């Protein structure tokens, strides 16, 4: 108000008046836009901090926070800072849905990333789909790719059971191999079993039996005699988190490893650390990430170094890396879209080609599944470990290709 | 199905049952003598495993862990009885129940803060690793060792409670504390010892279970449920009941695992529901106790 001319205290110039009115009308009429200029970009992150997948969930949070920090250090999304809102979903579908709804309604997040466990992830997907909310899922599921669960707002950044089991089967099954399955009786186990059986049929391996066990079972001793009596060459253990460590440990106690090769769809870094090296020795399984990728992939080196710097020398783990790649992919999409407008971000993510930790990745158009490399790892013997973190040997690193995925037509998408 | 597999399955069931007996003993003793439903049972089982882990890391020996951890956790149990539970004896039975329920949460959180939320490796000692050929199939040596320990503990308990003066006083104290006081017996000291014994047995169960399952802050959650099932089937407070019910549940789970493994957990609760319908006081329970 500098153009006061005649010294009259109450006189207001026409220009000032108009400017003031304009601002007033603006505030009244478009509160959302005015606020958006200054506000942070909020990413909701539901994850099972407590419960049997707690170790993996904590790693996801740490990696996700690193992703946010790196983007903020470089100026954020069109000048806006990014904020991560972590919520404990307690590995419970209902809890996850409630927390997600709160994140959307109360915290007004711009996108949701997270959930670990296929059932919980599908619950989050239901909520985000109904609210037209962007969701980057970072846990394995096949059904989320299929037409009935498809949401144009959902991007599936994790590997899926079909890709993972195919890669593991390719590395371990042979024509005529006898394969037995020990499977956790819930969505994850069933999807992994389905993937393995499909791969076995393609390779010509024979399925000699399958045993379902309750989710979270602490004791597998009563299942061991039956597995032995099936006389398989390969035992595929399809469960997750502590169930994996317990099942492998007890199979080892019963001496099964001397008679058969144990394979798992996903060889978990944290579960390997939770038991002695000899328990996992020789076990083969898939992975989305392993830190030694840094020897061959430059972005893996950059990711590891940033992680080490932020967390006092610690290295990122497999499921932790999903937190990083998932959040980074979303934020890159937002950067490309120039903001958080949902339709623009979807368009940007569909076109996005990114390489942030494990080599080139992109989202397939029809189902929004991330096309990416799949690792196959073998757990090392104690004598072969060069350090406490030297857990696995990389058996195969299959570069990402749409051939690894079920075709869009098979998933039910119009072609 | 061949006979060998059937026998092996039966044996696995008995071995699993022995672990369940071990898990339920502490719960049933404390209930039988003190009338307290100890909801911190699962947490104390877990604390026992962590105490064992800690002692083993200090001494480098599983055997010291097996000896010291239960005694230390039992002493902690006596402290809990004296400081927290004693003031509640004169109030309704719900109060100690709520207290132990809360204590369970506190213990789990305390362990999470101290040892972290991740699992920690705990291996059986070298001398107990490996498998043994039983003639009907292979069985882990360590599980046979656990069977042996449980048998020894049961014999010792039986002798202590049935054949000694201490046992006589404890049993009488459980029946009628008032008369015992009139006779000049310090009942409160007795209860302190019994609570400590129950907690120590629970902790021993935790140390024994650690090399079979992994050690994690949540390992006691399912144990509490299993212990309740065994105690209810056997009869609340009955030692013999806990033994018979533990073995029965183990065999039931094992046999179910042969035909429908995914039903193995449910069958435990199904058995409990059946017993409650047919014989509400449990197989060896006294009518009116715990009903």
XYZ file of C-alpha atoms in Angstrom:
706
model
C 0.000 0.000 0.000
C 2.612 2.451 -1.052
C 0.603 4.639 -3.394
C -1.163 6.627 -0.717
C -1.302 10.171 -2.248
C -3.129 12.678 -0.143
C -2.281 11.682 3.420
C -5.850 10.769 4.240
C -5.671 7.844 6.608
C -8.738 6.074 5.278
C -8.243 6.614 1.613
C -7.399 3.495 -0.288
C -6.288 3.537 -3.870
C -8.376 1.809 -6.477
C -5.539 -0.520 -7.315
C -5.016 -1.639 -3.740
C -8.725 -2.151 -3.313
C -8.930 -4.316 -6.402
C -5.890 -6.291 -5.419
C -7.298 -6.833 -1.953
C -10.690 -7.845 -3.295
C -9.083 -10.162 -5.758
C -7.096 -11.867 -3.044
C -10.180 -12.086 -0.845
C -12.267 -13.654 -3.557
C -9.422 -15.973 -4.355
C -9.213 -17.137 -0.752
C -12.950 -17.661 -0.591
C -13.403 -19.305 -3.933
C -10.301 -21.430 -4.355
C -8.959 -22.405 -0.970
C -7.538 -25.660 -2.253
C -5.353 -24.061 -4.895
C -4.032 -21.350 -2.602
C -3.114 -23.903 0.028
C -1.564 -26.260 -2.484
C 1.074 -23.707 -3.446
C 2.628 -23.899 0.000
C 1.736 -27.294 1.373
C 3.894 -30.376 1.446
C 3.306 -33.473 -0.650
C 2.057 -36.107 1.786
C 2.625 -39.812 1.133
C 0.731 -42.277 3.342
C 2.719 -45.408 4.234
C 0.771 -48.209 5.967
C 3.079 -51.098 6.916
C 3.051 -53.897 9.558
C 5.562 -52.472 12.044
C 4.390 -54.910 14.707
C 3.932 -58.633 14.080
C 5.835 -61.363 12.291
C 6.832 -59.169 9.316
C 8.060 -56.349 11.577
C 11.699 -56.639 10.519
C 10.838 -56.303 6.818
C 8.398 -53.460 7.526
C 10.965 -51.439 9.459
C 13.411 -51.754 6.555
C 10.717 -50.532 4.173
C 10.207 -47.441 6.309
C 13.920 -46.692 6.466
C 14.320 -46.985 2.699
C 11.166 -44.971 2.040
C 12.458 -42.198 4.303
C 15.714 -42.212 2.370
C 13.791 -41.855 -0.912
C 11.887 -38.870 0.482
C 15.067 -37.269 1.797
C 16.901 -37.592 -1.527
C 14.015 -35.972 -3.429
C 13.662 -33.184 -0.838
C 17.395 -32.476 -0.992
C 16.978 -31.888 -4.712
C 14.139 -29.416 -4.262
C 11.148 -31.724 -3.791
C 8.176 -31.820 -6.186
C 7.960 -28.508 -8.044
C 9.329 -26.725 -5.000
C 7.122 -28.570 -2.509
C 8.684 -30.677 0.218
C 7.618 -34.312 0.568
C 6.474 -35.821 3.867
C 6.079 -39.530 4.690
C 3.222 -40.490 7.047
C 3.972 -43.986 8.414
C 1.138 -45.983 10.006
C 1.208 -49.437 11.626
C -1.306 -51.716 9.882
C -0.487 -54.586 12.285
C -0.602 -57.036 9.368
C -4.377 -56.934 9.577
C -6.543 -56.191 6.547
C -9.194 -54.339 8.568
C -6.636 -52.275 10.426
C -4.888 -51.435 7.150
C -8.143 -50.327 5.521
C -8.964 -48.096 8.518
C -5.496 -46.543 8.619
C -5.589 -45.955 4.855
C -8.995 -44.325 5.085
C -7.695 -42.072 7.869
C -4.675 -41.159 5.788
C -6.939 -40.191 2.904
C -9.753 -38.456 4.815
C -7.989 -36.936 7.803
C -4.380 -36.482 6.744
C -5.333 -35.653 3.151
C -2.453 -37.588 1.642
C -1.758 -37.256 -2.072
C -0.803 -40.887 -2.540
C -0.419 -44.124 -0.617
C 2.575 -46.453 -0.806
C 3.027 -49.643 1.190
C 1.370 -52.680 2.802
C 3.283 -55.921 3.166
C 1.329 -59.154 2.695
C -0.927 -59.836 -0.223
C -4.196 -59.886 1.732
C -3.507 -56.559 3.432
C -2.370 -55.057 0.167
C -5.625 -56.066 -1.520
C -7.550 -54.391 1.341
C -5.591 -51.155 0.864
C -6.194 -51.423 -2.874
C -9.969 -51.650 -2.281
C -9.922 -48.411 -0.287
C -7.672 -46.464 -2.649
C -9.575 -47.650 -5.696
C -12.902 -46.526 -4.233
C -11.451 -43.087 -3.398
C -9.579 -42.539 -6.681
C -6.349 -42.404 -4.685
C -2.933 -43.136 -6.131
C -1.473 -46.320 -4.640
C 1.942 -47.847 -5.237
C 1.860 -51.410 -3.904
C 5.177 -52.894 -2.809
C 4.313 -56.450 -1.854
C 3.936 -59.509 -4.026
C 0.540 -60.336 -5.461
C -0.740 -61.845 -8.691
C -4.408 -61.086 -8.185
C -3.738 -57.350 -7.977
C -2.667 -57.581 -11.633
C -5.889 -59.230 -12.709
C -8.772 -57.345 -14.201
C -11.175 -57.812 -11.303
C -8.810 -56.156 -8.815
C -7.366 -53.653 -11.271
C -7.425 -49.984 -10.385
C -6.074 -47.354 -12.746
C -4.854 -45.575 -9.611
C -2.701 -48.524 -8.509
C 0.857 -49.214 -9.633
C 2.414 -52.507 -8.638
C 6.084 -51.838 -7.980
C 6.983 -55.189 -6.401
C 7.739 -58.390 -8.221
C 4.784 -60.750 -8.427
C 4.584 -64.457 -7.581
C 4.410 -65.427 -11.237
C 7.728 -63.709 -12.075
C 9.482 -64.808 -8.910
C 8.528 -68.467 -9.004
C 9.292 -68.703 -12.726
C 12.825 -67.413 -12.157
C 13.464 -69.687 -9.167
C 12.022 -72.692 -10.999
C 14.151 -71.950 -14.063
C 17.267 -72.004 -11.888
C 16.413 -75.122 -9.859
C 13.767 -77.378 -11.477
C 14.759 -79.849 -14.187
C 12.722 -82.059 -16.440
C 11.594 -84.998 -14.303
C 12.441 -83.359 -10.936
C 10.079 -84.351 -8.141
C 8.840 -81.294 -6.272
C 6.974 -81.158 -2.940
C 5.422 -77.998 -1.508
C 5.032 -76.693 2.022
C 2.662 -73.756 1.750
C 1.328 -71.122 4.152
C -2.457 -71.298 3.959
C -3.246 -67.739 2.818
C -3.141 -65.634 -0.349
C 0.671 -65.331 -0.562
C 1.281 -69.063 -0.158
C -1.453 -70.016 -2.608
C -0.224 -67.552 -5.247
C 3.370 -68.778 -4.920
C 2.183 -72.391 -5.149
C 0.208 -71.594 -8.282
C 3.241 -69.889 -9.838
C 5.578 -72.790 -9.021
C 3.137 -75.402 -10.345
C 2.748 -73.521 -13.579
C 6.539 -73.279 -13.944
C 6.904 -76.981 -13.041
C 4.426 -77.939 -15.760
C 6.305 -75.839 -18.322
C 9.669 -77.362 -17.355
C 8.322 -80.898 -17.062
C 8.915 -81.321 -13.316
C 6.572 -83.577 -11.361
C 4.599 -82.372 -8.325
C 4.664 -85.142 -5.691
C 2.681 -83.428 -2.966
C 1.597 -80.242 -1.305
C 1.057 -79.559 2.384
C -0.697 -76.471 3.684
C 0.241 -75.093 7.094
C -1.564 -72.430 9.137
C -0.187 -68.896 8.842
C 2.195 -68.091 11.719
C 2.743 -71.717 12.801
C 5.688 -72.068 15.220
C 6.122 -75.835 14.901
C 6.427 -77.858 11.696
C 7.679 -81.112 13.240
C 4.476 -83.032 12.533
C 4.728 -82.184 8.815
C 8.289 -83.413 8.346
C 7.671 -87.190 8.247
C 5.108 -86.721 5.492
C 7.393 -84.527 3.425
C 10.138 -87.131 3.747
C 7.783 -89.898 2.685
C 6.993 -88.014 -0.527
C 10.699 -88.441 -1.468
C 11.009 -85.186 -3.425
C 14.200 -83.893 -5.057
C 13.101 -80.352 -4.305
C 11.092 -78.968 -1.402
C 9.565 -75.564 -2.166
C 8.646 -73.734 1.038
C 6.118 -71.016 0.189
C 5.722 -68.820 3.264
C 6.961 -65.486 4.481
C 8.688 -63.743 7.389
C 9.326 -65.759 10.535
C 7.386 -68.693 9.114
C 10.133 -69.028 6.520
C 12.948 -69.065 9.070
C 11.079 -71.495 11.351
C 10.113 -73.887 8.566
C 13.624 -73.986 7.081
C 15.199 -74.323 10.520
C 13.019 -77.290 11.420
C 13.404 -78.928 8.008
C 17.133 -78.647 8.654
C 16.757 -80.118 12.181
C 15.001 -83.117 10.657
C 17.853 -83.580 8.194
C 15.698 -82.958 5.123
C 18.375 -80.845 3.440
C 20.565 -83.910 3.041
C 17.895 -85.522 0.867
C 16.400 -82.608 -1.031
C 17.133 -79.129 -2.287
C 15.120 -76.498 -0.429
C 13.892 -73.581 -2.516
C 11.759 -70.605 -1.525
C 10.028 -68.057 -3.762
C 11.627 -65.164 -1.889
C 14.840 -65.636 0.070
C 14.528 -63.129 2.907
C 17.590 -61.207 4.050
C 16.236 -60.551 7.559
C 15.156 -64.141 8.150
C 18.568 -65.388 7.059
C 20.144 -63.080 9.654
C 17.700 -64.276 12.327
C 19.144 -67.810 12.221
C 22.617 -69.320 12.028
C 24.212 -69.510 8.521
C 24.164 -73.326 8.423
C 20.352 -73.354 8.675
C 19.918 -71.546 5.349
C 23.091 -72.899 3.715
C 22.346 -73.932 0.138
C 18.750 -72.696 0.124
C 17.880 -71.045 -3.201
C 15.278 -68.322 -3.611
C 14.247 -65.250 -5.563
C 14.749 -61.615 -4.638
C 13.987 -58.153 -5.934
C 17.225 -56.770 -4.531
C 20.477 -57.798 -2.910
C 23.089 -55.259 -1.892
C 25.915 -56.948 -3.851
C 24.172 -55.802 -7.023
C 26.367 -52.733 -6.450
C 29.223 -54.593 -8.137
C 27.349 -54.616 -11.450
C 24.615 -51.955 -11.238
C 25.698 -48.291 -10.738
C 22.349 -47.174 -9.270
C 22.543 -49.985 -6.695
C 25.900 -48.582 -5.605
C 24.413 -45.077 -5.301
C 21.412 -46.406 -3.338
C 23.611 -48.467 -0.987
C 25.961 -45.537 -0.383
C 23.117 -43.138 0.389
C 21.607 -45.751 2.723
C 24.919 -46.383 4.458
C 25.403 -42.654 4.935
C 21.924 -42.139 6.416
C 21.930 -45.240 8.645
C 25.459 -45.505 9.978
C 26.885 -48.038 7.551
C 23.862 -50.366 7.410
C 22.899 -51.935 4.077
C 19.425 -52.009 2.535
C 17.559 -55.329 2.397
C 15.265 -56.866 -0.226
C 11.891 -55.741 1.102
C 13.505 -52.539 2.304
C 14.500 -51.745 -1.265
C 10.818 -51.868 -2.291
C 10.245 -48.935 0.053
C 12.901 -47.039 -1.883
C 12.014 -48.009 -5.446
C 8.259 -47.686 -4.786
C 8.397 -44.222 -3.225
C 11.036 -42.973 -5.679
C 9.053 -44.140 -8.718
C 5.972 -42.319 -7.419
C 7.910 -39.128 -6.684
C 9.594 -39.216 -10.098
C 6.130 -39.501 -11.620
C 4.979 -36.501 -9.590
C 8.051 -34.521 -10.619
C 7.318 -35.313 -14.251
C 3.675 -34.347 -13.803
C 4.775 -31.124 -12.101
C 2.617 -31.720 -9.047
C 0.114 -34.072 -7.453
C -2.757 -33.908 -9.926
C -3.860 -37.541 -9.945
C -4.582 -37.928 -13.666
C -1.340 -36.220 -14.642
C 0.670 -38.393 -12.257
C -0.963 -41.545 -13.645
C -0.087 -40.447 -17.179
C 3.480 -39.660 -16.084
C 3.931 -43.010 -14.308
C 2.645 -44.881 -17.356
C 5.364 -43.249 -19.447
C 8.084 -43.339 -16.762
C 11.332 -45.203 -17.402
C 13.389 -45.293 -14.253
C 16.544 -46.872 -12.856
C 16.996 -46.001 -9.189
C 18.445 -49.093 -7.513
C 18.357 -52.274 -9.596
C 18.581 -51.439 -13.274
C 15.898 -50.260 -15.728
C 12.241 -50.495 -14.701
C 8.910 -49.337 -16.146
C 5.210 -49.960 -15.584
C 3.387 -52.091 -18.136
C 0.419 -50.218 -19.589
C -2.371 -52.746 -19.144
C -1.958 -53.780 -15.499
C 0.575 -51.239 -14.148
C 2.967 -54.044 -13.173
C 6.589 -52.938 -12.876
C 8.739 -54.737 -15.434
C 12.057 -55.308 -13.672
C 14.925 -57.694 -13.117
C 14.497 -60.796 -10.926
C 17.391 -62.130 -8.875
C 17.936 -65.723 -7.849
C 20.140 -66.139 -4.773
C 21.792 -69.044 -2.986
C 22.495 -68.788 0.744
C 26.215 -69.120 1.478
C 27.923 -71.499 3.876
C 29.537 -69.813 6.857
C 33.010 -70.649 5.543
C 32.328 -68.821 2.261
C 31.099 -65.599 3.854
C 33.557 -62.729 3.494
C 31.775 -60.624 6.123
C 28.625 -60.488 8.231
C 26.653 -59.022 5.299
C 27.971 -61.473 2.717
C 24.932 -63.756 2.896
C 24.087 -64.829 -0.627
C 25.601 -65.653 -3.961
C 23.774 -64.284 -7.005
C 22.855 -67.345 -9.097
C 20.949 -65.470 -11.778
C 19.910 -61.917 -12.569
C 17.210 -62.101 -15.220
C 16.798 -58.661 -16.855
C 13.277 -57.259 -16.849
C 11.088 -58.208 -19.799
C 7.353 -58.401 -20.436
C 7.866 -62.043 -21.392
C 8.195 -62.763 -17.658
C 4.651 -61.585 -17.023
C 1.373 -63.211 -17.816
C 0.041 -61.563 -20.968
C -2.485 -58.746 -20.729
C -4.983 -60.973 -22.508
C -4.534 -63.761 -19.953
C -5.168 -61.316 -17.117
C -8.465 -60.386 -18.759
C -7.580 -57.010 -20.233
C -9.023 -56.150 -23.662
C -6.305 -56.277 -26.280
C -0.278 -95.140 3.925
C 2.545 -97.212 5.312
C 2.926 -98.187 8.953
C 6.279 -96.459 9.307
C 4.845 -93.082 8.449
C 1.955 -93.664 10.848
C 4.283 -94.612 13.718
C 6.574 -91.703 12.942
C 3.612 -89.364 12.968
C 2.479 -90.783 16.316
C 5.943 -90.280 17.749
C 6.160 -86.720 16.399
C 2.829 -86.062 18.065
C 4.038 -87.356 21.433
C 7.204 -85.257 21.141
C 5.166 -82.175 20.267
C 2.872 -83.057 23.167
C 5.841 -83.147 25.552
C 6.666 -79.579 24.521
C 3.037 -78.588 25.112
C 3.172 -80.208 28.570
C 6.270 -78.175 29.353
C 4.514 -75.038 28.134
C 1.386 -75.667 30.217
C 3.008 -76.811 33.478
C 3.750 -73.358 34.873
C 0.263 -72.111 34.082
C -1.480 -75.053 35.686
C 0.661 -75.079 38.833
C 0.071 -71.395 39.527
C -3.637 -71.755 38.909
C -3.956 -74.938 40.934
C -2.187 -73.586 43.991
C -2.894 -69.855 43.918
C -6.073 -69.638 41.881
C -4.448 -67.030 39.644
C -4.898 -67.188 35.891
C -1.480 -65.965 34.792
C -1.952 -64.095 31.535
C 1.722 -63.105 31.531
C 2.531 -66.802 30.990
C 3.344 -66.423 27.289
C 5.444 -63.309 27.895
C 7.389 -65.031 30.690
C 8.015 -67.971 28.340
C 9.497 -65.485 25.871
C 11.474 -63.731 28.622
C 12.880 -67.157 29.538
C 14.066 -67.662 25.957
C 15.712 -64.225 25.871
C 17.262 -64.752 29.309
C 18.678 -68.029 27.996
C 19.992 -66.269 24.927
C 21.622 -63.625 27.072
C 23.229 -66.089 29.486
C 24.411 -68.217 26.555
C 26.021 -65.177 24.913
C 27.800 -64.288 28.183
C 28.981 -67.763 29.119
C 29.153 -69.268 25.649
C 27.358 -72.317 26.957
C 23.828 -73.598 26.364
C 24.012 -75.606 29.575
C 24.536 -72.581 31.790
C 21.644 -70.908 29.991
C 19.454 -73.925 30.687
C 20.327 -73.761 34.385
C 20.608 -70.044 35.153
C 17.850 -68.507 32.999
C 14.921 -70.389 34.634
C 16.262 -69.630 38.125
C 16.745 -65.943 37.307
C 13.318 -65.588 35.688
C 11.778 -67.588 38.576
C 13.339 -65.084 41.002
C 11.861 -62.295 38.906
C 8.499 -64.088 39.203
C 8.844 -64.088 43.005
C 9.511 -60.368 42.893
C 6.376 -59.876 40.801
C 4.352 -61.948 43.279
C 5.617 -60.024 46.283
C 5.370 -56.515 44.839
C 2.496 -56.634 42.355
C 0.227 -59.598 42.976
C 0.234 -59.883 46.765
C -1.762 -56.660 47.331
C -4.501 -58.090 45.111
C -5.164 -61.418 46.878
C -8.000 -59.994 48.967
C -9.756 -58.537 45.941
C -11.751 -60.258 43.184
C -9.971 -62.874 41.012
C -10.280 -60.465 38.066
C -7.676 -58.121 39.499
C -4.632 -60.445 39.337
C -5.855 -61.523 35.894
C -5.875 -57.926 34.642
C -2.537 -57.258 36.281
C -0.805 -60.218 34.628
C -2.488 -59.370 31.322
C -0.929 -55.911 31.453
C 2.377 -57.280 32.701
C 2.528 -59.465 29.595
C 2.364 -56.396 27.347
C 4.973 -54.571 29.426
C 7.382 -57.518 29.195
C 6.977 -57.870 25.425
C 7.606 -54.148 24.912
C 10.575 -54.199 27.303
C 12.157 -57.021 25.307
C 11.432 -55.227 22.020
C 13.199 -52.139 23.352
C 16.161 -54.097 24.761
C 16.739 -56.741 22.089
C 14.953 -55.247 19.069
C 11.922 -56.539 17.181
C 13.868 -58.860 14.890
C 14.414 -62.510 15.627
C 17.782 -63.585 17.028
C 19.631 -66.829 16.199
C 19.782 -69.447 18.932
C 21.252 -72.816 18.025
C 21.219 -76.089 19.886
C 24.682 -76.998 21.268
C 26.896 -78.965 18.866
C 26.507 -82.121 20.924
C 22.720 -82.072 20.467
C 22.611 -81.284 16.760
C 21.921 -83.854 14.111
C 19.336 -86.547 13.586
C 18.841 -89.987 15.091
C 17.530 -93.049 13.242
C 14.670 -94.421 15.326
C 14.108 -97.406 13.056
C 10.843 -95.907 11.841
C 12.461 -92.734 10.553
C 14.799 -89.903 11.486
C 14.190 -87.565 14.373
C 16.204 -84.537 15.556
C 18.424 -85.358 18.519
C 17.541 -82.080 20.196
C 13.836 -82.916 20.302
C 14.656 -86.254 21.927
C 16.689 -84.340 24.491
C 13.683 -82.092 25.209
C 11.535 -85.207 25.683
C 14.054 -86.441 28.245
C 14.200 -83.138 30.099
C 10.405 -82.962 30.305
C 10.269 -86.501 31.692
C 12.882 -85.666 34.342
C 11.089 -82.447 35.330
C 7.795 -84.301 35.656
C 9.306 -86.958 37.917
C 10.977 -84.306 40.085
C 7.739 -82.341 40.353
C 5.774 -85.443 41.248
C 8.247 -86.397 43.951
C 8.369 -82.839 45.304
C 4.607 -82.463 45.488
C 3.573 -85.973 46.507
C 6.447 -87.327 48.561
C 7.893 -84.409 50.503
C 6.735 -82.329 53.446
C 6.956 -79.245 51.239
C 4.577 -80.838 48.768
C 2.159 -81.825 51.511
C 2.049 -78.241 52.797
C 1.615 -76.833 49.293
C -1.263 -79.175 48.495
C -2.927 -78.452 51.819
C -2.418 -74.735 51.258
C -4.179 -74.992 47.917
C -7.163 -76.756 49.550
C -7.661 -74.532 52.573
C -5.306 -71.628 53.215
C -7.273 -70.514 56.306
C -6.776 -73.775 58.188
C -3.102 -73.720 57.203
C -2.759 -70.284 58.743
C -4.491 -71.484 61.899
C -1.999 -74.351 62.030
C 0.809 -71.799 61.957
C 2.001 -72.257 58.383
C 3.205 -69.119 56.610
C 0.938 -69.420 53.581
C 2.163 -66.224 51.942
C 5.715 -67.579 51.829
C 4.363 -70.753 50.292
C 2.569 -68.833 47.554
C 5.699 -66.858 46.837
C 7.621 -70.107 46.280
C 4.887 -71.674 44.161
C 4.606 -68.611 41.940
C 8.376 -68.571 41.511
C 8.327 -72.286 40.665
C 5.577 -71.817 38.079
C 7.359 -68.916 36.418
C 10.690 -70.763 36.490
C 9.109 -73.777 34.732
C 7.621 -71.459 32.104
C 11.045 -69.879 31.545
C 12.628 -73.326 31.255
C 10.065 -74.084 28.558
C 11.167 -70.936 26.767
C 14.855 -71.845 26.892
C 14.102 -75.378 25.650
C 11.914 -74.087 22.818
C 14.429 -71.467 21.653
C 16.657 -73.781 19.568
C 13.586 -75.326 17.877
C 11.660 -72.170 17.059
C 13.202 -68.783 16.595
C 13.520 -66.302 19.412
C 11.336 -63.242 18.887
C 9.347 -60.919 21.168
C 6.055 -62.373 19.912
C 6.988 -66.047 20.405
C 4.886 -66.238 23.599
C 1.585 -65.182 22.056
C 0.657 -68.552 20.613
C 2.221 -70.331 23.588
C -0.267 -68.655 25.930
C -3.143 -69.928 23.804
C -1.673 -73.454 23.609
C -1.072 -73.541 27.366
C -4.674 -72.522 28.011
C -6.017 -75.175 25.690
C -3.941 -77.880 27.378
C -4.861 -76.656 30.862
C -8.564 -76.481 30.105
C -8.616 -79.937 28.522
C -6.615 -81.469 31.363
C -8.534 -79.652 34.075
C -7.480 -76.295 35.490
C -4.828 -76.835 38.121
C -4.326 -80.570 37.572
C -0.732 -81.647 37.007
C -1.688 -85.086 35.711
C -4.307 -83.418 33.542
C -1.711 -81.154 31.956
C 0.469 -84.171 31.102
C -2.337 -86.253 29.612
C -3.906 -83.310 27.795
C -0.553 -82.105 26.410
C 0.214 -85.516 24.916
C -3.367 -85.875 23.676
C -3.294 -82.512 21.920
C 0.148 -83.262 20.431
C -1.070 -86.539 18.952
C -4.314 -84.973 17.746
C -2.407 -82.195 15.967
C 0.043 -84.673 14.475
C -2.618 -87.047 13.202
C -4.598 -84.169 11.724
C -1.418 -82.987 10.033
C -1.288 -86.325 8.251
C -4.668 -85.869 6.611
C -5.454 -82.146 6.655
C -2.444 -80.113 7.833
C -4.234 -76.798 7.395
C -6.681 -77.916 10.125
C -3.902 -78.722 12.608
C -4.314 -75.573 14.706
C -8.095 -75.686 14.705
C -8.227 -79.282 15.918
C -6.644 -78.158 19.197
C -9.473 -75.724 19.851
C -12.065 -78.184 18.568
C -10.851 -80.714 21.122
C -11.121 -78.078 23.843
C -14.670 -77.162 22.836
C -15.634 -80.833 22.872
C -14.177 -81.390 26.350
C -15.911 -78.279 27.667
C -19.245 -79.615 26.408
C -18.837 -83.147 27.714
C -16.793 -82.576 30.845
C -16.599 -78.872 31.729
C -14.111 -79.337 34.578
C -11.614 -80.961 32.187
C -10.324 -84.539 32.134
C -8.782 -84.487 35.614
C -10.200 -81.289 37.079
C -12.228 -81.054 40.271
C -15.781 -79.864 39.590
C -16.223 -76.237 40.541
C -12.589 -75.290 40.055
C -12.075 -72.876 37.228
C -15.609 -73.318 35.965
